[in-house]
């Protein structure tokens, strides 16, 4: 799958427009069953608070939020969490991968994951980990891009509209040299 050349992936910084775009995307994704830590209906203030705090962590260098932009429209995001415990300086976590409904199926998530992995290498992170919901998660996508399935935890979280769901844990070695 080739992503449209019009889509540009770059790190996100806090601005009212970016936070509003992230807020609206998160609310839409959760409303349509995306398992990204929140319940439906997600209050705009709660979505705003989450992204404001996440971007503040990014400003402290603890994580990077990447955005896929179609002009001035935010067409996807992923977070690379770099703030790992002192005995895991070689590891990073992938979180909050999401693409709005109208932009799905165009390779944007795969491109965001590729950019996040490159960024992890830049930060000398040789191991990536993530988890995804067993139902309606992105397991096939992660397996396509080389993540290894480590196992599942049953009844890990509530789905956005209620009901427990398990989670699948994945890992991938990057091109960075392991310690
Ligand atoms: C999962 C999500 C990010 C995928 O975004 P996307 O931009 O449509 O994905 P892509 O177009 O990059 O897909 C890349 C490949 O993975 C496959 N894929 C993506 N999501 C998939 C899914 N949920 N189930 C099965 N296959 C999937 C695509 O078919 C495509 O395969 P192909 O290259 O053989 O055609 C999007 O559906 C989403 O935001 N979902 C809700 C939030 C969520 O679940 N995020 C993951 C949290 S762990």
mmCIF file of C-alpha atoms and ligand atoms in Angstrom:
data_model
loop_
_atom_site.group_PDB
_atom_site.id
_atom_site.type_symbol
_atom_site.label_atom_id
_atom_site.label_comp_id
_atom_site.label_asym_id
_atom_site.label_seq_id
_atom_site.Cartn_x
_atom_site.Cartn_y
_atom_site.Cartn_z
ATOM 1 C CA UNK A 1 0.000 0.000 0.000
ATOM 2 C CA UNK A 2 1.370 3.439 -0.880
ATOM 3 C CA UNK A 3 0.469 6.424 1.194
ATOM 4 C CA UNK A 4 -0.618 9.560 -0.605
ATOM 5 C CA UNK A 5 2.401 11.863 -1.121
ATOM 6 C CA UNK A 6 0.222 14.705 0.179
ATOM 7 C CA UNK A 7 0.490 13.284 3.717
ATOM 8 C CA UNK A 8 3.363 14.692 5.758
ATOM 9 C CA UNK A 9 4.468 13.120 9.052
ATOM 10 C CA UNK A 10 6.073 15.378 11.633
ATOM 11 C CA UNK A 11 6.371 15.784 15.417
ATOM 12 C CA UNK A 12 3.506 17.618 17.080
ATOM 13 C CA UNK A 13 3.929 20.544 19.435
ATOM 14 C CA UNK A 14 1.302 22.126 21.651
ATOM 15 C CA UNK A 15 -0.814 24.752 19.903
ATOM 16 C CA UNK A 16 -4.544 25.390 20.269
ATOM 17 C CA UNK A 17 -5.207 24.151 16.716
ATOM 18 C CA UNK A 18 -3.197 20.949 17.155
ATOM 19 C CA UNK A 19 -4.795 20.168 20.511
ATOM 20 C CA UNK A 20 -8.262 20.767 19.032
ATOM 21 C CA UNK A 21 -7.482 18.448 16.111
ATOM 22 C CA UNK A 22 -6.178 15.731 18.459
ATOM 23 C CA UNK A 23 -9.218 16.183 20.717
ATOM 24 C CA UNK A 24 -11.683 15.764 17.850
ATOM 25 C CA UNK A 25 -9.812 12.736 16.480
ATOM 26 C CA UNK A 26 -9.748 11.011 19.863
ATOM 27 C CA UNK A 27 -13.461 11.610 20.454
ATOM 28 C CA UNK A 28 -14.320 10.212 17.011
ATOM 29 C CA UNK A 29 -12.042 7.174 17.356
ATOM 30 C CA UNK A 30 -13.436 6.316 20.807
ATOM 31 C CA UNK A 31 -17.035 6.796 19.610
ATOM 32 C CA UNK A 32 -16.369 4.245 16.858
ATOM 33 C CA UNK A 33 -14.991 1.628 19.239
ATOM 34 C CA UNK A 34 -11.259 2.373 19.153
ATOM 35 C CA UNK A 35 -9.607 0.964 22.268
ATOM 36 C CA UNK A 36 -7.268 3.789 23.225
ATOM 37 C CA UNK A 37 -7.769 4.044 27.024
ATOM 38 C CA UNK A 38 -11.034 6.013 27.041
ATOM 39 C CA UNK A 39 -14.745 5.321 27.376
ATOM 40 C CA UNK A 40 -17.509 6.673 25.104
ATOM 41 C CA UNK A 41 -18.807 9.350 25.322
ATOM 42 C CA UNK A 42 -15.514 11.126 25.844
ATOM 43 C CA UNK A 43 -15.959 14.667 27.100
ATOM 44 C CA UNK A 44 -14.098 17.279 25.017
ATOM 45 C CA UNK A 45 -12.515 18.717 28.183
ATOM 46 C CA UNK A 46 -11.139 15.299 29.121
ATOM 47 C CA UNK A 47 -9.742 14.772 25.616
ATOM 48 C CA UNK A 48 -8.182 18.249 25.697
ATOM 49 C CA UNK A 49 -6.639 17.576 29.113
ATOM 50 C CA UNK A 50 -5.171 14.281 27.946
ATOM 51 C CA UNK A 51 -3.469 15.765 24.866
ATOM 52 C CA UNK A 52 -2.324 18.855 26.758
ATOM 53 C CA UNK A 53 -0.569 16.640 29.306
ATOM 54 C CA UNK A 54 0.831 14.359 26.619
ATOM 55 C CA UNK A 55 2.254 17.301 24.664
ATOM 56 C CA UNK A 56 3.720 18.711 27.883
ATOM 57 C CA UNK A 57 5.501 15.367 28.379
ATOM 58 C CA UNK A 58 6.726 15.656 24.796
ATOM 59 C CA UNK A 59 8.078 19.145 25.514
ATOM 60 C CA UNK A 60 10.045 17.599 28.412
ATOM 61 C CA UNK A 61 11.531 15.030 26.008
ATOM 62 C CA UNK A 62 9.713 12.112 27.635
ATOM 63 C CA UNK A 63 7.831 11.171 24.472
ATOM 64 C CA UNK A 64 7.265 12.236 20.897
ATOM 65 C CA UNK A 65 3.854 12.648 19.316
ATOM 66 C CA UNK A 66 3.885 12.280 15.542
ATOM 67 C CA UNK A 67 1.123 13.696 13.376
ATOM 68 C CA UNK A 68 0.197 12.806 9.803
ATOM 69 C CA UNK A 69 -0.940 15.989 8.107
ATOM 70 C CA UNK A 70 -3.026 16.350 4.973
ATOM 71 C CA UNK A 71 -2.430 20.049 4.515
ATOM 72 C CA UNK A 72 -3.798 21.533 7.726
ATOM 73 C CA UNK A 73 -5.989 18.497 8.487
ATOM 74 C CA UNK A 74 -4.645 16.031 11.057
ATOM 75 C CA UNK A 75 -4.988 12.591 9.442
ATOM 76 C CA UNK A 76 -3.457 10.412 12.147
ATOM 77 C CA UNK A 77 -1.177 10.278 15.139
ATOM 78 C CA UNK A 78 1.060 7.943 17.112
ATOM 79 C CA UNK A 79 3.026 8.429 20.336
ATOM 80 C CA UNK A 80 6.517 7.077 21.010
ATOM 81 C CA UNK A 81 7.038 6.915 24.778
ATOM 82 C CA UNK A 82 10.716 7.299 25.656
ATOM 83 C CA UNK A 83 10.361 7.746 29.404
ATOM 84 C CA UNK A 84 11.207 4.195 30.489
ATOM 85 C CA UNK A 85 12.645 3.050 33.846
ATOM 86 C CA UNK A 86 16.395 3.438 34.445
ATOM 87 C CA UNK A 87 17.065 -0.244 33.742
ATOM 88 C CA UNK A 88 15.311 -0.055 30.346
ATOM 89 C CA UNK A 89 17.073 2.807 28.550
ATOM 90 C CA UNK A 90 17.078 0.770 25.319
ATOM 91 C CA UNK A 91 13.275 0.397 25.177
ATOM 92 C CA UNK A 92 10.400 2.564 23.944
ATOM 93 C CA UNK A 93 6.649 2.090 23.829
ATOM 94 C CA UNK A 94 4.174 2.747 21.055
ATOM 95 C CA UNK A 95 0.833 4.244 22.104
ATOM 96 C CA UNK A 96 -2.223 6.067 20.820
ATOM 97 C CA UNK A 97 -1.955 5.047 17.176
ATOM 98 C CA UNK A 98 -5.111 6.340 15.546
ATOM 99 C CA UNK A 99 -6.392 7.477 12.180
ATOM 100 C CA UNK A 100 -9.754 9.238 11.663
ATOM 101 C CA UNK A 101 -12.390 7.158 9.864
ATOM 102 C CA UNK A 102 -12.217 9.225 6.689
ATOM 103 C CA UNK A 103 -8.494 8.579 6.279
ATOM 104 C CA UNK A 104 -8.358 4.837 7.009
ATOM 105 C CA UNK A 105 -7.102 2.243 4.563
ATOM 106 C CA UNK A 106 -4.579 4.546 2.908
ATOM 107 C CA UNK A 107 -1.438 3.342 4.685
ATOM 108 C CA UNK A 108 -1.301 6.256 7.125
ATOM 109 C CA UNK A 109 -1.023 4.081 10.259
ATOM 110 C CA UNK A 110 1.701 1.965 8.664
ATOM 111 C CA UNK A 111 3.593 5.140 7.715
ATOM 112 C CA UNK A 112 3.213 6.568 11.227
ATOM 113 C CA UNK A 113 4.579 3.318 12.665
ATOM 114 C CA UNK A 114 7.534 3.438 10.279
ATOM 115 C CA UNK A 115 8.278 7.014 11.331
ATOM 116 C CA UNK A 116 7.973 6.093 15.022
ATOM 117 C CA UNK A 117 10.389 3.199 14.555
ATOM 118 C CA UNK A 118 12.929 5.477 12.804
ATOM 119 C CA UNK A 119 12.608 7.926 15.653
ATOM 120 C CA UNK A 120 13.194 5.117 18.158
ATOM 121 C CA UNK A 121 16.419 4.245 16.337
ATOM 122 C CA UNK A 122 17.464 7.912 16.473
ATOM 123 C CA UNK A 123 17.012 7.647 20.254
ATOM 124 C CA UNK A 124 19.081 4.408 20.365
ATOM 125 C CA UNK A 125 16.040 2.343 21.334
ATOM 126 C CA UNK A 126 16.554 -1.260 20.227
ATOM 127 C CA UNK A 127 13.248 -2.650 21.502
ATOM 128 C CA UNK A 128 9.679 -1.490 20.913
ATOM 129 C CA UNK A 129 6.670 -2.791 22.823
ATOM 130 C CA UNK A 130 2.952 -2.162 22.479
ATOM 131 C CA UNK A 131 -0.390 -3.682 23.255
ATOM 132 C CA UNK A 132 -3.628 -3.756 21.329
ATOM 133 C CA UNK A 133 -7.174 -4.881 22.036
ATOM 134 C CA UNK A 134 -8.067 -8.460 21.130
ATOM 135 C CA UNK A 135 -11.332 -7.241 19.602
ATOM 136 C CA UNK A 136 -11.262 -4.438 17.023
ATOM 137 C CA UNK A 137 -7.586 -3.728 17.710
ATOM 138 C CA UNK A 138 -4.779 -3.373 15.196
ATOM 139 C CA UNK A 139 -3.087 -6.775 15.652
ATOM 140 C CA UNK A 140 -3.010 -7.615 11.913
ATOM 141 C CA UNK A 141 -1.350 -4.279 11.174
ATOM 142 C CA UNK A 142 1.356 -4.793 13.799
ATOM 143 C CA UNK A 143 2.044 -8.335 12.575
ATOM 144 C CA UNK A 144 2.344 -7.052 8.982
ATOM 145 C CA UNK A 145 5.043 -4.584 10.019
ATOM 146 C CA UNK A 146 7.125 -7.136 11.892
ATOM 147 C CA UNK A 147 5.932 -7.092 15.494
ATOM 148 C CA UNK A 148 6.032 -10.423 17.351
ATOM 149 C CA UNK A 149 3.053 -11.535 19.424
ATOM 150 C CA UNK A 150 4.156 -12.195 23.017
ATOM 151 C CA UNK A 151 0.848 -13.244 24.545
ATOM 152 C CA UNK A 152 -2.524 -12.038 25.745
ATOM 153 C CA UNK A 153 -4.027 -10.861 29.006
ATOM 154 C CA UNK A 154 -7.744 -11.622 29.334
ATOM 155 C CA UNK A 155 -10.261 -9.019 30.479
ATOM 156 C CA UNK A 156 -7.603 -6.310 30.424
ATOM 157 C CA UNK A 157 -9.804 -3.275 29.773
ATOM 158 C CA UNK A 158 -13.310 -2.140 29.051
ATOM 159 C CA UNK A 159 -14.253 -1.482 25.446
ATOM 160 C CA UNK A 160 -15.364 2.123 24.769
ATOM 161 C CA UNK A 161 -19.017 1.099 24.784
ATOM 162 C CA UNK A 162 -18.656 -1.352 27.663
ATOM 163 C CA UNK A 163 -17.783 -5.018 28.069
ATOM 164 C CA UNK A 164 -14.391 -6.437 28.980
ATOM 165 C CA UNK A 165 -11.804 -7.202 26.327
ATOM 166 C CA UNK A 166 -8.403 -8.877 26.426
ATOM 167 C CA UNK A 167 -5.187 -7.288 25.205
ATOM 168 C CA UNK A 168 -2.439 -8.669 22.945
ATOM 169 C CA UNK A 169 1.159 -7.736 23.704
ATOM 170 C CA UNK A 170 3.713 -7.247 20.910
ATOM 171 C CA UNK A 171 7.424 -6.480 20.603
ATOM 172 C CA UNK A 172 9.874 -5.648 17.839
ATOM 173 C CA UNK A 173 13.619 -5.200 17.687
ATOM 174 C CA UNK A 174 14.687 -2.080 15.835
ATOM 175 C CA UNK A 175 17.876 -1.390 13.873
ATOM 176 C CA UNK A 176 19.444 0.283 16.922
ATOM 177 C CA UNK A 177 22.228 -1.646 18.620
ATOM 178 C CA UNK A 178 21.054 -3.447 21.765
ATOM 179 C CA UNK A 179 23.048 -2.694 24.949
HETATM 180 C C1 LIG B 1 -5.810 0.730 13.493
HETATM 181 C C2 LIG B 1 -5.769 2.015 12.660
HETATM 182 C C3 LIG B 1 -4.792 2.989 13.273
HETATM 183 C C4 LIG B 1 -5.313 1.636 11.226
HETATM 184 O O1 LIG B 1 -5.190 2.841 10.472
HETATM 185 P P1 LIG B 1 -5.077 2.827 8.884
HETATM 186 O O2 LIG B 1 -4.406 4.084 8.461
HETATM 187 O O3 LIG B 1 -6.407 2.530 8.296
HETATM 188 O O4 LIG B 1 -4.121 1.588 8.620
HETATM 189 P P2 LIG B 1 -3.257 1.377 7.279
HETATM 190 O O5 LIG B 1 -4.041 1.869 6.104
HETATM 191 O O6 LIG B 1 -1.900 1.941 7.483
HETATM 192 O O7 LIG B 1 -3.151 -0.210 7.240
HETATM 193 C C5 LIG B 1 -1.934 -0.873 6.970
HETATM 194 C C6 LIG B 1 -2.232 -2.341 6.802
HETATM 195 O O8 LIG B 1 -2.768 -2.896 7.998
HETATM 196 C C7 LIG B 1 -4.071 -3.418 7.776
HETATM 197 N N1 LIG B 1 -4.896 -3.039 8.909
HETATM 198 C C8 LIG B 1 -4.930 -1.845 9.509
HETATM 199 N N2 LIG B 1 -5.776 -1.865 10.549
HETATM 200 C C9 LIG B 1 -6.291 -3.112 10.577
HETATM 201 C C10 LIG B 1 -7.222 -3.754 11.418
HETATM 202 N N3 LIG B 1 -7.807 -3.126 12.452
HETATM 203 N N4 LIG B 1 -7.517 -5.049 11.164
HETATM 204 C C11 LIG B 1 -6.935 -5.695 10.127
HETATM 205 N N5 LIG B 1 -6.036 -5.131 9.287
HETATM 206 C C12 LIG B 1 -5.732 -3.866 9.528
HETATM 207 C C13 LIG B 1 -4.546 -2.767 6.513
HETATM 208 O O9 LIG B 1 -5.491 -3.577 5.839
HETATM 209 C C14 LIG B 1 -3.273 -2.609 5.729
HETATM 210 O O10 LIG B 1 -2.922 -3.847 5.122
HETATM 211 P P3 LIG B 1 -2.365 -3.894 3.595
HETATM 212 O O11 LIG B 1 -1.093 -3.082 3.616
HETATM 213 O O12 LIG B 1 -2.154 -5.343 3.343
HETATM 214 O O13 LIG B 1 -3.433 -3.275 2.773
HETATM 215 C C15 LIG B 1 -7.191 2.650 12.569
HETATM 216 O O14 LIG B 1 -8.101 1.677 12.127
HETATM 217 C C16 LIG B 1 -7.670 3.200 13.903
HETATM 218 O O15 LIG B 1 -7.456 4.368 14.211
HETATM 219 N N6 LIG B 1 -8.366 2.366 14.692
HETATM 220 C C17 LIG B 1 -8.896 2.787 15.996
HETATM 221 C C18 LIG B 1 -7.815 3.027 17.024
HETATM 222 C C19 LIG B 1 -6.991 1.789 17.264
HETATM 223 O O16 LIG B 1 -7.491 0.673 17.407
HETATM 224 N N7 LIG B 1 -5.657 1.997 17.317
HETATM 225 C C20 LIG B 1 -4.715 0.962 17.664
HETATM 226 C C21 LIG B 1 -4.515 1.002 19.137
HETATM 227 S S1 LIG B 1 -3.350 -0.225 19.651
#
